[in-house]
Amino acid sequence: MITKGYHNNPEATKSSFTADGYLRTGDILRVEGDLLYIVDRKKELIKYKGMQVAPAELEGVLIAHPSVFDAGVIATQRGDEEVPMAYVVLVPGAEGKVSETELVDYVGSKVANHKRLRGGVAFTDVIPRNPTGKILRRELRALHNRRSKL
């Protein structure tokens, strides 16, 4: 056991730990035989070296760039670390005028060090969204997994 809960905060402890002391990580798992696979998260926050990174903050920074029409940020694995990675839709006419590296550097100049896009940037034609406009991160992760296998 790492901890028994939050110091002097029984409500936070109750909502974050099960009755038998297990931490609710917010990860959604899939079981195949004896193996567990993390397939999604209940919360959108990315944890990098114990620090929280909000994808929406990074998306806002990216969309403020004049060459970016839309953006979606997901967590990806780099070694045994979870790092932020962005998929970006460029404005018409910006193709070939801005690089992935330029956008990584742009975001890095606007955010704290732990929020940098260490997973990089990849260009795409569309950011998947539901009818209310919420980014479908599961679909972005599926796109990322397909591209990673190429």
PDB file of C-alpha atoms in Angstrom:
ATOM      1  CA  MET A   1       0.000   0.000   0.000  1.00  0.00           C
ATOM      2  CA  ILE A   2       1.319   3.417  -0.952  1.00  0.00           C
ATOM      3  CA  THR A   3      -1.063   5.527   1.123  1.00  0.00           C
ATOM      4  CA  LYS A   4      -4.177   5.127   3.234  1.00  0.00           C
ATOM      5  CA  GLY A   5      -5.822   8.180   1.726  1.00  0.00           C
ATOM      6  CA  TYR A   6      -5.819  11.961   1.792  1.00  0.00           C
ATOM      7  CA  HIS A   7      -4.633  13.654   4.986  1.00  0.00           C
ATOM      8  CA  ASN A   8      -7.580  15.204   6.869  1.00  0.00           C
ATOM      9  CA  ASN A   9      -9.844  14.841   3.823  1.00  0.00           C
ATOM     10  CA  PRO A  10     -12.157  11.843   4.267  1.00  0.00           C
ATOM     11  CA  GLU A  11     -14.410  12.850   1.353  1.00  0.00           C
ATOM     12  CA  ALA A  12     -11.500  12.858  -1.114  1.00  0.00           C
ATOM     13  CA  THR A  13     -10.318   9.539   0.304  1.00  0.00           C
ATOM     14  CA  LYS A  14     -13.787   8.025  -0.036  1.00  0.00           C
ATOM     15  CA  SER A  15     -14.140   9.117  -3.662  1.00  0.00           C
ATOM     16  CA  SER A  16     -10.593   8.089  -4.659  1.00  0.00           C
ATOM     17  CA  PHE A  17     -10.225   4.737  -2.872  1.00  0.00           C
ATOM     18  CA  THR A  18     -12.325   1.573  -2.700  1.00  0.00           C
ATOM     19  CA  ALA A  19     -13.549   0.280   0.664  1.00  0.00           C
ATOM     20  CA  ASP A  20     -10.690  -2.240   0.731  1.00  0.00           C
ATOM     21  CA  GLY A  21      -8.028   0.413   0.039  1.00  0.00           C
ATOM     22  CA  TYR A  22      -7.437   0.228  -3.713  1.00  0.00           C
ATOM     23  CA  LEU A  23      -6.848   3.486  -5.593  1.00  0.00           C
ATOM     24  CA  ARG A  24      -9.393   4.321  -8.290  1.00  0.00           C
ATOM     25  CA  THR A  25      -7.019   5.254 -11.096  1.00  0.00           C
ATOM     26  CA  GLY A  26      -9.656   6.318 -13.602  1.00  0.00           C
ATOM     27  CA  ASP A  27      -8.319   3.809 -16.126  1.00  0.00           C
ATOM     28  CA  ILE A  28     -10.757   1.633 -18.066  1.00  0.00           C
ATOM     29  CA  LEU A  29      -9.381  -1.857 -18.613  1.00  0.00           C
ATOM     30  CA  ARG A  30      -9.994  -4.754 -20.952  1.00  0.00           C
ATOM     31  CA  VAL A  31      -9.165  -8.271 -19.747  1.00  0.00           C
ATOM     32  CA  GLU A  32      -7.881 -10.907 -22.164  1.00  0.00           C
ATOM     33  CA  GLY A  33      -6.944 -14.112 -20.429  1.00  0.00           C
ATOM     34  CA  ASP A  34      -4.415 -13.221 -17.742  1.00  0.00           C
ATOM     35  CA  LEU A  35      -3.582  -9.835 -19.285  1.00  0.00           C
ATOM     36  CA  LEU A  36      -5.048  -6.416 -18.537  1.00  0.00           C
ATOM     37  CA  TYR A  37      -5.041  -3.699 -21.201  1.00  0.00           C
ATOM     38  CA  ILE A  38      -5.687  -0.033 -20.468  1.00  0.00           C
ATOM     39  CA  VAL A  39      -8.101   1.059 -23.200  1.00  0.00           C
ATOM     40  CA  ASP A  40      -9.463   4.393 -21.996  1.00  0.00           C
ATOM     41  CA  ARG A  41      -9.654   6.865 -19.141  1.00  0.00           C
ATOM     42  CA  LYS A  42     -12.628   8.164 -17.213  1.00  0.00           C
ATOM     43  CA  LYS A  43     -10.993  11.561 -16.968  1.00  0.00           C
ATOM     44  CA  GLU A  44      -9.230  13.350 -19.771  1.00  0.00           C
ATOM     45  CA  LEU A  45      -6.216  14.453 -17.740  1.00  0.00           C
ATOM     46  CA  ILE A  46      -2.810  13.167 -18.763  1.00  0.00           C
ATOM     47  CA  LYS A  47      -0.287  12.495 -16.012  1.00  0.00           C
ATOM     48  CA  TYR A  48       3.315  13.230 -16.874  1.00  0.00           C
ATOM     49  CA  LYS A  49       5.852  12.577 -14.103  1.00  0.00           C
ATOM     50  CA  GLY A  50       3.094  13.001 -11.520  1.00  0.00           C
ATOM     51  CA  MET A  51       1.943  16.334 -12.955  1.00  0.00           C
ATOM     52  CA  GLN A  52      -1.479  16.796 -14.529  1.00  0.00           C
ATOM     53  CA  VAL A  53      -1.777  17.986 -18.111  1.00  0.00           C
ATOM     54  CA  ALA A  54      -5.182  19.057 -19.436  1.00  0.00           C
ATOM     55  CA  PRO A  55      -5.567  18.222 -23.136  1.00  0.00           C
ATOM     56  CA  ALA A  56      -8.039  21.114 -23.563  1.00  0.00           C
ATOM     57  CA  GLU A  57      -5.366  23.612 -22.487  1.00  0.00           C
ATOM     58  CA  LEU A  58      -2.935  22.345 -25.117  1.00  0.00           C
ATOM     59  CA  GLU A  59      -5.687  22.289 -27.742  1.00  0.00           C
ATOM     60  CA  GLY A  60      -6.454  25.933 -26.963  1.00  0.00           C
ATOM     61  CA  VAL A  61      -2.803  26.891 -27.404  1.00  0.00           C
ATOM     62  CA  LEU A  62      -2.628  25.038 -30.721  1.00  0.00           C
ATOM     63  CA  ILE A  63      -5.846  26.564 -32.062  1.00  0.00           C
ATOM     64  CA  ALA A  64      -4.448  30.028 -31.279  1.00  0.00           C
ATOM     65  CA  HIS A  65      -1.701  29.380 -33.858  1.00  0.00           C
ATOM     66  CA  PRO A  66      -2.654  31.041 -37.169  1.00  0.00           C
ATOM     67  CA  SER A  67      -2.003  27.860 -39.194  1.00  0.00           C
ATOM     68  CA  VAL A  68      -4.122  25.576 -37.000  1.00  0.00           C
ATOM     69  CA  PHE A  69      -7.826  25.059 -37.690  1.00  0.00           C
ATOM     70  CA  ASP A  70      -8.490  22.316 -35.110  1.00  0.00           C
ATOM     71  CA  ALA A  71      -6.573  20.126 -32.682  1.00  0.00           C
ATOM     72  CA  GLY A  72      -7.037  17.134 -30.419  1.00  0.00           C
ATOM     73  CA  VAL A  73      -4.598  15.999 -27.730  1.00  0.00           C
ATOM     74  CA  ILE A  74      -4.280  12.454 -26.425  1.00  0.00           C
ATOM     75  CA  ALA A  75      -1.908  10.572 -24.163  1.00  0.00           C
ATOM     76  CA  THR A  76       0.570   8.256 -25.823  1.00  0.00           C
ATOM     77  CA  GLN A  77       3.290   6.031 -24.429  1.00  0.00           C
ATOM     78  CA  ARG A  78       6.942   6.941 -24.748  1.00  0.00           C
ATOM     79  CA  GLY A  79       8.894   4.190 -23.087  1.00  0.00           C
ATOM     80  CA  ASP A  80       7.166   3.700 -19.759  1.00  0.00           C
ATOM     81  CA  GLU A  81       5.892   7.294 -19.595  1.00  0.00           C
ATOM     82  CA  GLU A  82       2.580   8.760 -20.675  1.00  0.00           C
ATOM     83  CA  VAL A  83       3.121  11.926 -22.740  1.00  0.00           C
ATOM     84  CA  PRO A  84       0.834  14.398 -24.542  1.00  0.00           C
ATOM     85  CA  MET A  85       0.583  14.130 -28.323  1.00  0.00           C
ATOM     86  CA  ALA A  86      -1.484  16.297 -30.675  1.00  0.00           C
ATOM     87  CA  TYR A  87      -3.368  15.675 -33.872  1.00  0.00           C
ATOM     88  CA  VAL A  88      -3.755  18.889 -35.856  1.00  0.00           C
ATOM     89  CA  VAL A  89      -5.921  20.026 -38.756  1.00  0.00           C
ATOM     90  CA  LEU A  90      -4.304  22.903 -40.626  1.00  0.00           C
ATOM     91  CA  VAL A  91      -6.179  25.849 -42.126  1.00  0.00           C
ATOM     92  CA  PRO A  92      -6.534  25.693 -45.911  1.00  0.00           C
ATOM     93  CA  GLY A  93      -3.310  26.753 -47.594  1.00  0.00           C
ATOM     94  CA  ALA A  94      -1.093  26.083 -44.562  1.00  0.00           C
ATOM     95  CA  GLU A  95       0.006  22.618 -45.693  1.00  0.00           C
ATOM     96  CA  GLY A  96       3.764  22.633 -46.202  1.00  0.00           C
ATOM     97  CA  LYS A  97       4.135  26.048 -44.550  1.00  0.00           C
ATOM     98  CA  VAL A  98       4.279  24.847 -40.940  1.00  0.00           C
ATOM     99  CA  SER A  99       5.920  21.683 -39.633  1.00  0.00           C
ATOM    100  CA  GLU A 100       5.102  19.364 -36.774  1.00  0.00           C
ATOM    101  CA  THR A 101       8.323  20.452 -35.056  1.00  0.00           C
ATOM    102  CA  GLU A 102       7.366  24.127 -35.342  1.00  0.00           C
ATOM    103  CA  LEU A 103       4.050  23.423 -33.614  1.00  0.00           C
ATOM    104  CA  VAL A 104       5.732  21.399 -30.860  1.00  0.00           C
ATOM    105  CA  ASP A 105       8.112  24.328 -30.275  1.00  0.00           C
ATOM    106  CA  TYR A 106       5.243  26.855 -30.413  1.00  0.00           C
ATOM    107  CA  VAL A 107       3.292  25.007 -27.717  1.00  0.00           C
ATOM    108  CA  GLY A 108       6.482  24.552 -25.669  1.00  0.00           C
ATOM    109  CA  SER A 109       7.013  28.317 -25.676  1.00  0.00           C
ATOM    110  CA  LYS A 110       3.513  28.895 -24.246  1.00  0.00           C
ATOM    111  CA  VAL A 111       3.173  26.240 -21.530  1.00  0.00           C
ATOM    112  CA  ALA A 112       4.995  24.898 -18.478  1.00  0.00           C
ATOM    113  CA  ASN A 113       7.756  22.374 -19.173  1.00  0.00           C
ATOM    114  CA  HIS A 114       5.731  19.345 -18.021  1.00  0.00           C
ATOM    115  CA  LYS A 115       2.973  20.222 -20.529  1.00  0.00           C
ATOM    116  CA  ARG A 116       5.156  20.112 -23.656  1.00  0.00           C
ATOM    117  CA  LEU A 117       3.999  17.899 -26.530  1.00  0.00           C
ATOM    118  CA  ARG A 118       6.619  15.224 -25.901  1.00  0.00           C
ATOM    119  CA  GLY A 119       4.626  12.791 -28.026  1.00  0.00           C
ATOM    120  CA  GLY A 120       4.847  15.156 -30.983  1.00  0.00           C
ATOM    121  CA  VAL A 121       2.330  16.466 -33.495  1.00  0.00           C
ATOM    122  CA  ALA A 122       0.742  14.664 -36.432  1.00  0.00           C
ATOM    123  CA  PHE A 123      -1.373  16.221 -39.136  1.00  0.00           C
ATOM    124  CA  THR A 124      -4.808  14.830 -39.943  1.00  0.00           C
ATOM    125  CA  ASP A 125      -7.797  15.839 -42.048  1.00  0.00           C
ATOM    126  CA  VAL A 126     -10.363  15.921 -39.234  1.00  0.00           C
ATOM    127  CA  ILE A 127     -10.592  15.733 -35.446  1.00  0.00           C
ATOM    128  CA  PRO A 128     -13.381  13.263 -34.598  1.00  0.00           C
ATOM    129  CA  ARG A 129     -16.158  14.891 -32.571  1.00  0.00           C
ATOM    130  CA  ASN A 130     -19.577  13.867 -31.323  1.00  0.00           C
ATOM    131  CA  PRO A 131     -22.716  15.838 -32.313  1.00  0.00           C
ATOM    132  CA  THR A 132     -22.185  18.273 -29.413  1.00  0.00           C
ATOM    133  CA  GLY A 133     -18.604  19.009 -30.493  1.00  0.00           C
ATOM    134  CA  LYS A 134     -16.771  16.996 -27.841  1.00  0.00           C
ATOM    135  CA  ILE A 135     -13.545  15.431 -29.097  1.00  0.00           C
ATOM    136  CA  LEU A 136     -13.801  11.662 -29.406  1.00  0.00           C
ATOM    137  CA  ARG A 137     -10.426  10.841 -27.876  1.00  0.00           C
ATOM    138  CA  ARG A 138     -11.018   7.106 -28.165  1.00  0.00           C
ATOM    139  CA  GLU A 139     -11.206   7.542 -31.955  1.00  0.00           C
ATOM    140  CA  LEU A 140      -8.057   9.699 -31.919  1.00  0.00           C
ATOM    141  CA  ARG A 141      -6.262   6.978 -29.950  1.00  0.00           C
ATOM    142  CA  ALA A 142      -7.468   4.375 -32.467  1.00  0.00           C
ATOM    143  CA  LEU A 143      -6.125   6.557 -35.304  1.00  0.00           C
ATOM    144  CA  HIS A 144      -2.837   6.875 -33.441  1.00  0.00           C
ATOM    145  CA  ASN A 145      -2.624   3.109 -32.917  1.00  0.00           C
ATOM    146  CA  ARG A 146      -3.289   2.460 -36.620  1.00  0.00           C
ATOM    147  CA  ARG A 147      -0.629   4.974 -37.678  1.00  0.00           C
ATOM    148  CA  SER A 148       1.872   3.576 -35.164  1.00  0.00           C
ATOM    149  CA  LYS A 149       1.597   0.130 -36.747  1.00  0.00           C
ATOM    150  CA  LEU A 150       2.534   1.428 -40.220  1.00  0.00           C
TER     151      LEU A 150
END
